[in-house]
Coordinates of C-alpha atoms and ligand atoms in Angstrom, one line a residue:
M1 CA -43.3 -4.2 23.3
K2 CA -40.1 -3.7 25.7
F3 CA -38.0 -5.5 23.0
K4 CA -39.7 -3.6 19.9
I5 CA -38.9 -0.2 21.7
L6 CA -35.2 -1.5 22.8
V7 CA -34.7 -2.6 18.8
V8 CA -35.8 1.0 18.1
L9 CA -33.5 2.9 20.2
L10 CA -30.8 0.7 19.3
F11 CA -31.3 1.7 15.1
S12 CA -31.2 5.0 16.2
I13 CA -28.3 5.5 18.3
G14 CA -26.7 3.7 15.3
I15 CA -25.6 0.0 17.2
F16 CA -27.8 -1.9 14.2
S17 CA -26.5 0.7 11.5
C18 CA -25.8 -2.5 8.8
T19 CA -28.1 -1.1 6.2
E20 CA -25.2 0.5 4.7
K21 CA -23.4 -2.9 4.9
E22 CA -26.5 -4.9 3.6
T23 CA -26.9 -2.9 1.1
A24 CA -23.1 -3.2 -0.2
S25 CA -23.1 -7.1 -0.3
A26 CA -26.6 -7.3 -1.8
K27 CA -25.1 -5.5 -4.4
M28 CA -22.1 -7.7 -4.8
D29 CA -24.5 -10.8 -5.1
E30 CA -26.1 -8.7 -8.0
Q31 CA -25.5 -10.4 -10.9
H32 CA -23.4 -7.7 -13.6
R33 CA -23.3 -4.8 -10.4
P34 CA -20.2 -2.8 -11.0
Q35 CA -18.4 -3.0 -7.5
Y36 CA -16.3 0.4 -7.6
H37 CA -18.4 2.4 -10.7
F38 CA -20.9 4.7 -9.8
T39 CA -24.2 3.1 -10.2
P40 CA -28.2 3.9 -9.4
D41 CA -29.4 2.0 -6.3
S42 CA -31.7 1.2 -8.7
M43 CA -33.8 2.2 -12.3
W44 CA -32.7 4.2 -14.9
M45 CA -29.5 6.6 -15.1
N46 CA -28.2 8.3 -18.3
D47 CA -25.8 11.3 -18.5
P48 CA -24.0 12.9 -15.2
N49 CA -25.4 16.4 -14.8
G50 CA -24.4 19.2 -12.5
M51 CA -20.8 18.2 -11.8
V52 CA -19.6 20.4 -9.0
F53 CA -17.3 20.5 -6.1
F54 CA -18.8 22.0 -2.9
E55 CA -17.2 22.3 0.2
G56 CA -15.3 19.3 0.2
E57 CA -18.3 17.4 -1.7
Y58 CA -17.9 16.4 -5.2
H59 CA -22.1 16.4 -6.1
L60 CA -23.0 14.2 -9.3
F61 CA -26.4 14.5 -10.3
Y62 CA -27.6 12.6 -13.0
Q63 CA -30.7 11.8 -15.5
Y64 CA -32.8 10.0 -13.5
Y65 CA -36.2 8.0 -13.7
P66 CA -37.0 6.5 -10.9
D67 CA -40.1 4.7 -11.5
S68 CA -38.8 2.5 -14.6
T69 CA -35.1 0.8 -15.5
V70 CA -36.1 2.0 -18.9
W71 CA -35.6 5.8 -20.0
G72 CA -38.8 8.2 -19.0
P73 CA -40.0 11.3 -17.2
M74 CA -36.3 12.4 -16.6
H75 CA -35.4 14.0 -12.9
W76 CA -32.0 14.6 -11.6
G77 CA -31.1 12.0 -9.6
H78 CA -27.9 13.3 -7.0
A79 CA -25.1 11.6 -4.8
V80 CA -22.5 13.2 -3.1
S81 CA -18.9 11.8 -2.5
P82 CA -15.1 12.9 -0.8
D83 CA -13.3 11.0 -3.6
M84 CA -15.9 10.3 -6.8
I85 CA -15.1 6.6 -5.6
H86 CA -17.0 5.7 -2.8
W87 CA -20.7 7.7 -2.9
E88 CA -23.3 8.6 -0.8
H89 CA -27.3 8.4 -2.4
L90 CA -29.2 11.3 -1.8
P91 CA -32.5 11.9 -2.6
I92 CA -33.8 13.2 -6.0
A93 CA -33.0 16.8 -6.6
L94 CA -35.0 17.8 -9.1
Y95 CA -38.5 16.7 -10.0
P96 CA -40.1 17.5 -13.6
D97 CA -42.7 20.7 -13.4
S98 CA -45.3 22.5 -15.5
L99 CA -42.1 23.4 -18.1
G100 CA -41.4 19.6 -18.6
Y101 CA -38.3 17.1 -18.0
I102 CA -35.5 18.2 -16.4
F103 CA -32.9 17.0 -18.7
S104 CA -29.2 17.5 -19.2
G105 CA -27.5 20.7 -17.5
S106 CA -24.6 21.8 -14.9
A107 CA -24.3 23.8 -12.0
V108 CA -21.6 25.9 -10.4
I109 CA -21.2 27.7 -7.3
D110 CA -22.3 31.2 -7.4
I111 CA -19.7 33.2 -5.2
N112 CA -20.3 36.7 -5.6
N113 CA -24.0 36.0 -5.8
T114 CA -24.5 37.8 -9.1
T115 CA -28.0 36.3 -8.6
G116 CA -28.8 37.6 -5.6
F117 CA -30.2 34.1 -4.9
G118 CA -27.7 33.7 -1.6
R119 CA -28.7 34.8 2.1
D120 CA -27.9 35.3 5.5
G121 CA -24.5 34.6 3.8
K122 CA -25.0 31.3 2.3
V123 CA -23.4 30.9 -0.9
P124 CA -25.9 29.6 -3.8
M125 CA -25.3 26.4 -5.8
V126 CA -27.2 27.0 -8.7
A127 CA -28.2 23.9 -11.7
I128 CA -28.7 25.4 -15.2
F129 CA -30.6 22.5 -17.1
T130 CA -32.7 22.2 -20.5
H131 CA -36.4 21.9 -19.5
H132 CA -37.9 19.3 -22.1
S133 CA -41.7 19.8 -22.6
M134 CA -43.4 16.2 -23.7
E135 CA -46.7 18.0 -24.9
G136 CA -44.4 20.6 -26.9
E137 CA -42.4 17.0 -28.5
K138 CA -45.9 15.4 -28.8
A139 CA -47.4 18.4 -30.7
G140 CA -44.8 18.8 -33.4
V141 CA -43.5 22.7 -32.2
L142 CA -39.8 23.2 -32.5
D143 CA -39.4 25.3 -29.4
Y144 CA -40.0 22.8 -26.8
Q145 CA -36.8 22.7 -25.2
N146 CA -35.4 25.8 -23.2
Q147 CA -32.6 26.4 -20.7
S148 CA -33.6 27.1 -17.2
I149 CA -32.3 27.6 -14.1
A150 CA -32.7 26.1 -9.8
Y151 CA -30.7 27.4 -6.5
S152 CA -29.6 25.6 -3.7
L153 CA -28.9 27.0 -0.3
D154 CA -27.7 24.0 1.6
K155 CA -25.3 21.9 -0.6
G156 CA -27.9 20.8 -3.0
R157 CA -29.9 18.9 -0.4
S158 CA -33.6 21.0 -1.6
W159 CA -33.7 23.3 -4.1
T160 CA -36.0 25.9 -5.3
K161 CA -36.8 26.4 -9.0
Y162 CA -36.0 30.5 -10.8
E163 CA -39.8 31.9 -11.3
G164 CA -38.5 33.9 -14.1
N165 CA -37.6 30.1 -15.8
P166 CA -36.8 29.5 -19.0
V167 CA -33.8 32.0 -19.0
I168 CA -32.8 31.4 -22.6
K169 CA -35.8 30.5 -24.5
N170 CA -35.8 28.5 -28.0
P171 CA -35.8 30.6 -31.0
G172 CA -37.3 27.3 -33.1
I173 CA -34.4 25.0 -33.1
K174 CA -35.6 21.6 -32.4
D175 CA -32.5 20.1 -30.1
F176 CA -31.6 22.8 -27.9
R177 CA -30.2 21.1 -24.9
D178 CA -27.7 20.3 -22.2
P179 CA -25.9 23.9 -21.2
K180 CA -22.6 24.0 -19.5
V181 CA -21.3 27.4 -17.4
L182 CA -18.6 28.5 -16.4
W183 CA -17.2 31.9 -15.0
H184 CA -15.1 33.3 -17.7
E185 CA -12.8 35.6 -15.5
E186 CA -11.3 37.8 -18.3
S187 CA -14.8 39.1 -18.9
K188 CA -16.0 38.6 -15.7
K189 CA -19.2 37.1 -17.6
W190 CA -20.8 33.5 -16.9
V191 CA -20.7 32.3 -20.2
M192 CA -23.1 29.0 -21.6
I193 CA -22.7 26.4 -24.1
F194 CA -25.2 24.2 -25.2
A195 CA -25.8 21.5 -27.7
A196 CA -28.3 23.2 -30.7
A197 CA -29.2 20.7 -33.8
D198 CA -25.8 20.0 -35.4
R199 CA -23.6 22.7 -33.3
V200 CA -23.2 24.6 -30.0
R201 CA -24.4 28.0 -29.3
L202 CA -22.3 30.4 -26.9
Y203 CA -24.2 33.1 -24.5
H204 CA -23.1 35.1 -21.9
S205 CA -24.3 37.0 -18.9
P206 CA -23.9 38.7 -15.9
D207 CA -26.0 36.8 -13.2
L208 CA -27.2 33.7 -14.6
K209 CA -30.7 35.0 -15.6
S210 CA -30.3 37.4 -18.0
W211 CA -28.7 35.6 -21.7
E212 CA -27.3 37.1 -24.5
F213 CA -26.2 35.6 -28.0
S214 CA -22.7 35.4 -28.5
S215 CA -21.7 32.9 -31.0
E216 CA -21.9 29.5 -32.4
F217 CA -19.3 27.0 -33.4
G218 CA -19.2 23.9 -35.0
A219 CA -21.3 23.7 -38.2
E220 CA -18.1 23.5 -40.3
F221 CA -16.3 21.4 -38.1
G222 CA -16.1 17.3 -36.2
G223 CA -18.1 14.6 -36.6
H224 CA -21.8 15.5 -38.1
G225 CA -23.1 11.6 -38.0
G226 CA -25.6 12.2 -35.3
V227 CA -27.4 15.1 -33.4
W228 CA -25.0 17.3 -31.2
E229 CA -25.5 16.8 -27.6
C230 CA -24.0 17.8 -23.9
P231 CA -21.0 19.8 -24.3
D232 CA -18.5 21.1 -22.3
L233 CA -15.8 24.3 -22.8
F234 CA -12.3 24.6 -20.8
S235 CA -9.3 25.9 -20.6
M236 CA -6.0 23.8 -20.0
T237 CA -2.0 24.5 -20.1
I238 CA -0.1 22.5 -21.3
T239 CA 1.9 21.2 -18.4
E240 CA 5.5 21.0 -20.7
T241 CA 5.3 24.7 -22.2
G242 CA 3.2 27.0 -20.4
E243 CA 0.6 26.9 -23.4
Q244 CA -2.6 27.8 -22.7
K245 CA -5.9 26.9 -25.2
W246 CA -9.2 26.1 -24.8
V247 CA -11.0 22.4 -24.9
M248 CA -14.3 22.1 -25.8
L249 CA -16.1 18.6 -25.5
V250 CA -18.7 17.5 -27.5
S251 CA -20.8 14.8 -27.4
I252 CA -22.6 12.8 -30.6
N253 CA -25.1 10.2 -30.7
P254 CA -25.1 9.0 -33.5
G255 CA -22.0 9.0 -35.4
G256 CA -19.1 7.5 -33.2
P257 CA -16.2 5.9 -34.0
N258 CA -17.6 2.3 -33.3
G259 CA -21.2 3.5 -34.1
G260 CA -24.0 5.3 -31.8
S261 CA -22.7 7.3 -29.0
A262 CA -19.1 9.2 -28.5
T263 CA -18.0 12.5 -27.5
Q264 CA -15.3 14.1 -29.7
Y265 CA -13.1 17.1 -28.6
F266 CA -12.0 20.6 -30.7
V267 CA -8.7 22.6 -29.5
G268 CA -9.0 26.2 -29.6
D269 CA -9.2 29.6 -28.4
F270 CA -11.9 31.3 -26.6
D271 CA -12.2 35.1 -25.7
G272 CA -15.5 34.8 -23.5
K273 CA -17.8 35.1 -26.9
E274 CA -16.4 32.9 -29.3
F275 CA -14.2 29.7 -30.1
K276 CA -11.9 29.7 -32.4
L277 CA -10.8 26.5 -33.8
D278 CA -6.5 26.0 -33.6
S279 CA -5.8 26.3 -37.4
G280 CA -3.7 23.2 -37.1
F281 CA -6.6 21.7 -35.1
A282 CA -9.0 22.8 -37.8
K283 CA -7.0 20.5 -40.7
E284 CA -7.6 17.7 -38.4
V285 CA -11.6 17.6 -37.8
P286 CA -12.6 18.7 -41.0
K287 CA -16.2 18.5 -41.2
G288 CA -16.9 14.1 -41.2
S289 CA -13.9 13.6 -39.3
A290 CA -13.4 14.0 -35.6
K291 CA -10.8 13.2 -32.5
W292 CA -12.4 11.5 -29.8
V293 CA -12.2 11.5 -26.0
D294 CA -12.5 7.7 -25.6
Q295 CA -12.6 5.5 -28.8
G296 CA -14.7 2.5 -27.4
K297 CA -18.6 1.9 -27.2
D298 CA -19.2 3.1 -24.1
N299 CA -18.4 6.8 -22.5
Y300 CA -20.7 8.8 -23.4
A301 CA -22.6 12.6 -22.3
G302 CA -19.3 13.1 -20.1
V303 CA -18.2 16.5 -18.9
T304 CA -16.0 17.8 -16.4
W305 CA -16.6 18.8 -12.9
S306 CA -16.9 22.5 -11.9
N307 CA -15.5 24.4 -8.9
I308 CA -12.7 22.0 -8.4
P309 CA -10.1 24.4 -6.2
E310 CA -6.9 25.8 -7.7
T311 CA -4.8 24.0 -4.9
D312 CA -5.9 21.1 -7.1
G313 CA -6.2 22.5 -10.5
R314 CA -7.3 19.1 -11.9
R315 CA -9.5 18.7 -14.7
L316 CA -11.6 16.1 -13.9
F317 CA -13.9 14.2 -15.9
L318 CA -16.6 11.5 -15.7
G319 CA -19.1 10.1 -18.1
W320 CA -22.0 7.5 -18.8
M321 CA -20.7 4.3 -19.5
S322 CA -23.3 3.3 -21.9
N323 CA -24.3 3.8 -25.2
W324 CA -27.6 4.9 -26.4
Q325 CA -27.8 1.5 -29.2
Y326 CA -28.9 -0.3 -26.7
A327 CA -29.0 1.4 -23.1
T328 CA -32.6 0.2 -22.5
V329 CA -32.1 -3.5 -23.1
V330 CA -29.1 -4.2 -21.1
P331 CA -29.6 -7.2 -19.3
T332 CA -29.1 -5.5 -16.2
K333 CA -32.8 -6.4 -13.7
K334 CA -33.0 -3.9 -10.7
W335 CA -30.8 -0.8 -12.3
R336 CA -29.6 0.4 -15.4
S337 CA -26.1 1.8 -16.5
A338 CA -22.7 3.0 -14.8
M339 CA -20.5 5.9 -15.1
T340 CA -16.8 5.6 -16.4
L341 CA -14.2 6.3 -13.6
P342 CA -13.7 9.6 -12.7
R343 CA -10.4 10.6 -15.0
T344 CA -7.9 13.9 -15.3
M345 CA -8.2 15.2 -18.4
D346 CA -4.8 17.1 -19.5
L347 CA -3.8 18.4 -23.0
A348 CA -0.6 18.1 -24.6
K349 CA 1.0 18.3 -28.2
D350 CA 4.0 17.0 -30.6
S351 CA 4.7 17.2 -34.0
T352 CA 1.2 15.4 -34.9
G353 CA -0.8 18.5 -33.0
Y354 CA -2.8 18.6 -29.8
Y355 CA -4.3 15.7 -27.8
L356 CA -5.8 15.0 -24.9
I357 CA -4.6 12.9 -22.5
S358 CA -6.9 10.9 -19.9
K359 CA -6.2 8.4 -16.9
P360 CA -8.0 7.5 -14.0
V361 CA -7.9 9.7 -10.8
K362 CA -5.6 9.1 -7.9
E363 CA -8.4 8.4 -5.4
V364 CA -8.9 4.9 -7.3
A365 CA -5.5 4.0 -5.5
P366 CA -6.8 3.4 -2.3
L367 CA -8.6 0.5 -3.8
E368 CA -5.9 -1.8 -4.5
G369 CA -4.9 -4.7 -2.9
E370 CA -2.5 -7.6 -3.3
V371 CA 0.3 -6.8 -6.5
T372 CA 1.8 -9.4 -8.4
N373 CA 4.4 -8.1 -10.4
F374 CA 6.0 -9.2 -13.8
S375 CA 9.8 -8.5 -14.2
A376 CA 10.8 -8.4 -18.1
Q377 CA 10.4 -11.7 -19.9
K378 CA 9.0 -14.1 -22.8
F379 CA 5.8 -15.2 -22.4
D380 CA 5.1 -17.8 -25.2
R381 CA 1.8 -16.8 -27.0
D382 CA -1.6 -18.4 -25.7
S383 CA -0.2 -18.9 -22.1
V384 CA -1.8 -18.1 -19.4
I385 CA -0.2 -15.4 -17.0
F386 CA -2.6 -14.8 -14.4
Q387 CA -5.3 -16.6 -12.6
F388 CA -7.5 -14.2 -9.8
A389 CA -10.6 -15.0 -7.5
E390 CA -13.2 -12.9 -6.3
P391 CA -14.3 -9.8 -6.0
N392 CA -12.5 -10.6 -9.7
L393 CA -11.9 -6.4 -10.2
L394 CA -8.0 -6.3 -11.5
K395 CA -6.1 -3.4 -12.4
V396 CA -3.5 -3.9 -14.9
D397 CA -0.5 -2.3 -16.4
M398 CA 1.7 -4.2 -18.4
E399 CA 4.6 -2.5 -21.1
F400 CA 5.2 -5.0 -24.2
E401 CA 7.6 -4.5 -27.0
I402 CA 5.7 -3.9 -30.0
P403 CA 5.8 -7.1 -32.2
A404 CA 7.3 -7.4 -35.4
S405 CA 3.5 -8.1 -37.1
G406 CA 0.4 -9.0 -36.6
M407 CA -1.1 -8.5 -32.9
I408 CA -0.5 -8.5 -29.1
A409 CA -3.9 -8.7 -26.8
L410 CA -4.4 -9.8 -23.0
R411 CA -7.7 -12.0 -23.3
F412 CA -9.8 -11.9 -19.8
L413 CA -11.6 -15.4 -19.2
N414 CA -14.3 -17.1 -17.4
D415 CA -15.0 -20.6 -16.6
E416 CA -17.6 -20.6 -19.1
G417 CA -15.3 -20.2 -22.1
E418 CA -16.0 -16.2 -22.4
Y419 CA -13.7 -13.6 -23.1
V420 CA -12.9 -10.0 -24.0
D421 CA -9.9 -9.1 -25.7
V422 CA -8.0 -6.5 -25.0
G423 CA -4.8 -5.7 -27.6
Y424 CA -2.6 -4.0 -30.1
A425 CA -3.2 -4.1 -34.0
V426 CA 0.9 -3.1 -35.1
A427 CA 0.0 -2.6 -38.9
D428 CA -3.0 -0.6 -38.5
Q429 CA -1.7 1.0 -35.7
Q430 CA -4.8 0.6 -33.6
Y431 CA -5.6 -0.8 -29.9
F432 CA -8.7 -2.7 -30.2
I433 CA -11.1 -4.4 -27.7
D434 CA -13.1 -7.6 -28.7
R435 CA -16.0 -8.2 -26.8
T436 CA -18.1 -10.7 -29.5
F437 CA -17.9 -13.3 -27.2
A438 CA -18.0 -11.3 -23.5
G439 CA -21.7 -13.2 -22.7
N440 CA -24.7 -12.0 -23.2
S441 CA -25.2 -10.0 -26.5
D442 CA -29.0 -11.5 -27.3
F443 CA -30.3 -7.7 -26.4
S444 CA -28.8 -6.6 -29.4
K445 CA -27.4 -6.7 -32.7
E446 CA -25.3 -3.6 -32.1
F447 CA -23.9 -5.7 -28.8
A448 CA -21.0 -8.5 -29.8
D449 CA -18.1 -7.0 -31.9
F450 CA -14.7 -5.7 -32.3
H451 CA -13.7 -2.3 -31.6
T452 CA -10.9 -0.4 -32.4
A453 CA -9.2 2.7 -31.8
E454 CA -6.5 4.9 -33.9
A455 CA -3.3 5.3 -32.5
D456 CA -1.2 6.3 -35.4
Y457 CA 1.5 8.3 -33.4
K458 CA 4.6 7.0 -32.7
K459 CA 5.4 4.5 -30.3
E460 CA 8.3 2.9 -28.0
S461 CA 6.4 0.3 -26.6
V462 CA 2.8 -1.3 -26.7
R463 CA 1.4 0.1 -22.9
L464 CA -1.9 -1.1 -21.4
L465 CA -3.2 -0.3 -18.7
I466 CA -6.4 -1.6 -17.6
Y467 CA -8.9 -1.2 -15.3
L468 CA -11.4 -4.4 -14.6
D469 CA -14.9 -4.5 -13.1
V470 CA -17.7 -7.1 -13.0
A471 CA -19.2 -5.5 -16.1
S472 CA -16.6 -2.8 -18.0
I473 CA -13.1 -2.7 -19.2
E474 CA -11.5 0.7 -19.3
L475 CA -7.8 0.6 -21.4
F476 CA -5.5 3.7 -20.9
A477 CA -2.8 2.7 -23.5
D478 CA 0.2 4.3 -24.3
D479 CA -0.3 6.6 -20.4
G480 CA -3.9 7.7 -21.5
R481 CA -3.2 9.2 -25.3
T482 CA -5.5 6.3 -26.6
V483 CA -8.6 5.4 -24.5
M484 CA -11.4 2.7 -24.9
T485 CA -14.4 2.2 -22.6
D486 CA -16.4 -0.8 -23.1
I487 CA -19.3 -2.6 -20.9
F488 CA -20.6 -6.5 -21.4
F489 CA -22.4 -9.2 -19.4
P490 CA -20.6 -12.4 -18.9
K491 CA -22.3 -15.0 -17.0
K492 CA -19.1 -15.5 -14.5
P493 CA -16.8 -13.2 -13.7
F494 CA -13.8 -13.2 -15.3
N495 CA -10.7 -14.9 -13.3
T496 CA -7.9 -15.3 -15.8
V497 CA -6.0 -14.2 -18.1
S498 CA -3.5 -14.9 -21.1
V499 CA -1.5 -13.6 -23.5
L500 CA -2.2 -13.7 -27.6
A501 CA -0.2 -13.0 -30.0
S502 CA 0.4 -13.9 -33.6
E503 CA 4.5 -13.8 -33.0
S504 CA 5.5 -17.2 -31.3
D505 CA 6.6 -15.0 -28.3
V506 CA 6.3 -12.3 -26.5
N507 CA 8.4 -9.8 -24.6
L508 CA 7.0 -8.1 -21.7
K509 CA 9.6 -5.0 -20.7
F510 CA 7.1 -5.0 -17.0
G511 CA 4.0 -6.0 -15.5
T512 CA 1.4 -5.5 -12.6
F513 CA -1.7 -7.1 -11.6
T514 CA -2.9 -5.7 -8.7
K515 CA -6.6 -6.9 -7.2
L516 CA -8.8 -3.9 -6.4
K517 CA -11.5 -4.0 -3.8
P518 CA -14.9 -3.1 -3.9
A519 CA -15.9 0.3 -3.2
G520 CA -19.1 -0.6 -1.5
S521 CA -22.2 1.4 -1.6
G522 CA -21.4 4.5 0.5
K523 CA -18.6 6.1 2.4
Ligands
FRU1 C1 -27.6 12.4 -23.9 C2 -29.4 12.8 -23.7 C3 -28.9 14.6 -23.5 C4 -30.1 14.8 -23.0 C5 -30.8 13.9 -22.2 C6 -32.1 13.6 -21.4 O1 -27.8 11.3 -23.4 O2 -29.8 12.9 -24.8 O3 -29.0 15.1 -24.8 O4 -30.5 15.9 -22.3 O5 -30.3 12.5 -22.5 O6 -31.9 12.3 -21.2

């Protein structure tokens, strides 16, 4: 009895506060569990939602079904982090209710209390999401998706749904979802963008409760191989020239460049009501063709954080690291799917036009451990250049001379003979990831494949920045101009890197291999 009391006491004062460590090490033993990418502790996850920074915390809400590892009645799961890398899991934020499941959406900080939800000087965090009525969908009506809001006065820990929901009623459009809200300073109005079938709609509001239709965009431009989802809209300034433009992200499923889900973008101008595609950019994305945020298979429904302080000024992006072609059947047991690395987004322009640049956030750097440097040298093709042991997490940064012909690649290999290749094909001017032999792929005929990324701009070299986690590779080629994200499920972790090439030798300009540490499950 006394012993029991002592144990309870020790627990409560934190001496036995081993739960977090236990969870972290248990997670290291779970097959395919990413070690520095966000995953739900258990059960099903899809899109990132409600990403907002507030009082030192990055909030990540996400599409979550707590009762199964496959998609079901959607909730908003919740986690917070001081750095977007170390996450603390919090209780579910939003539960389905009489108006339906809680589909994707965004969150803002209502600093001026335009909603009137604020009380006693507490600033409201407001979530804007889609209510999806399952009864409506089953009954075959068209207006079963509507936009609603909820607010929190305690940093997202507890939520009150607005009694006037929905705030935007569906006029009879079957796919009508995924609101992202921003404050438009020039017109002093809130702006909402969301997907409506094969285009986006824009609305404006003084108070997040009453909304007026502004315009729509997209019927004549971009990829239309599937339904549009999860848009985002933000202003960006090109650092070198000071030129300001608006960037719109739109996810599409299916219709991605390598099949299934992917996210396209548009560059133009926005006056608070109407988005006008830049005339040069319009030529690049006539209906049926698109520019992609990430040309790999596994970066979907990504959007950017709101309320990042001006002193920081970054545009920070996170995507769901999966693809609807196989998301519900990937071979993980306790949980399903992960998020991409958080990334900065920048806009650039050259003679070919505007383009986005994505790079991992600098907050990943503290995970870096032992570094191995390679000076300029010639490698024989097919030679092993690096071997590494657990935890098998790696950052690779290498610059090669562009070979005269054929291709050049890095092969990440394990003791089972499974591998994934990441490289560049010279004549096609394409980066590629080949995961055909990267492990288990029985679960979907669409999984084992070779994926390509257009990179038909002028290059001085082949520059590969690669982040390898247990079950994913993220390639940021040419300083983030061409990005590919692919997941895989090898029997054992990769532990060897070799160089492949068509030419007999390979000229390296420089290279570093940096071992990465697991982020653990919590702070
Ligand atoms: C995108 C999406 C959204 C929707 C949510 C449902 O992956 O289909 O359009 O709101 O997932 O979970």
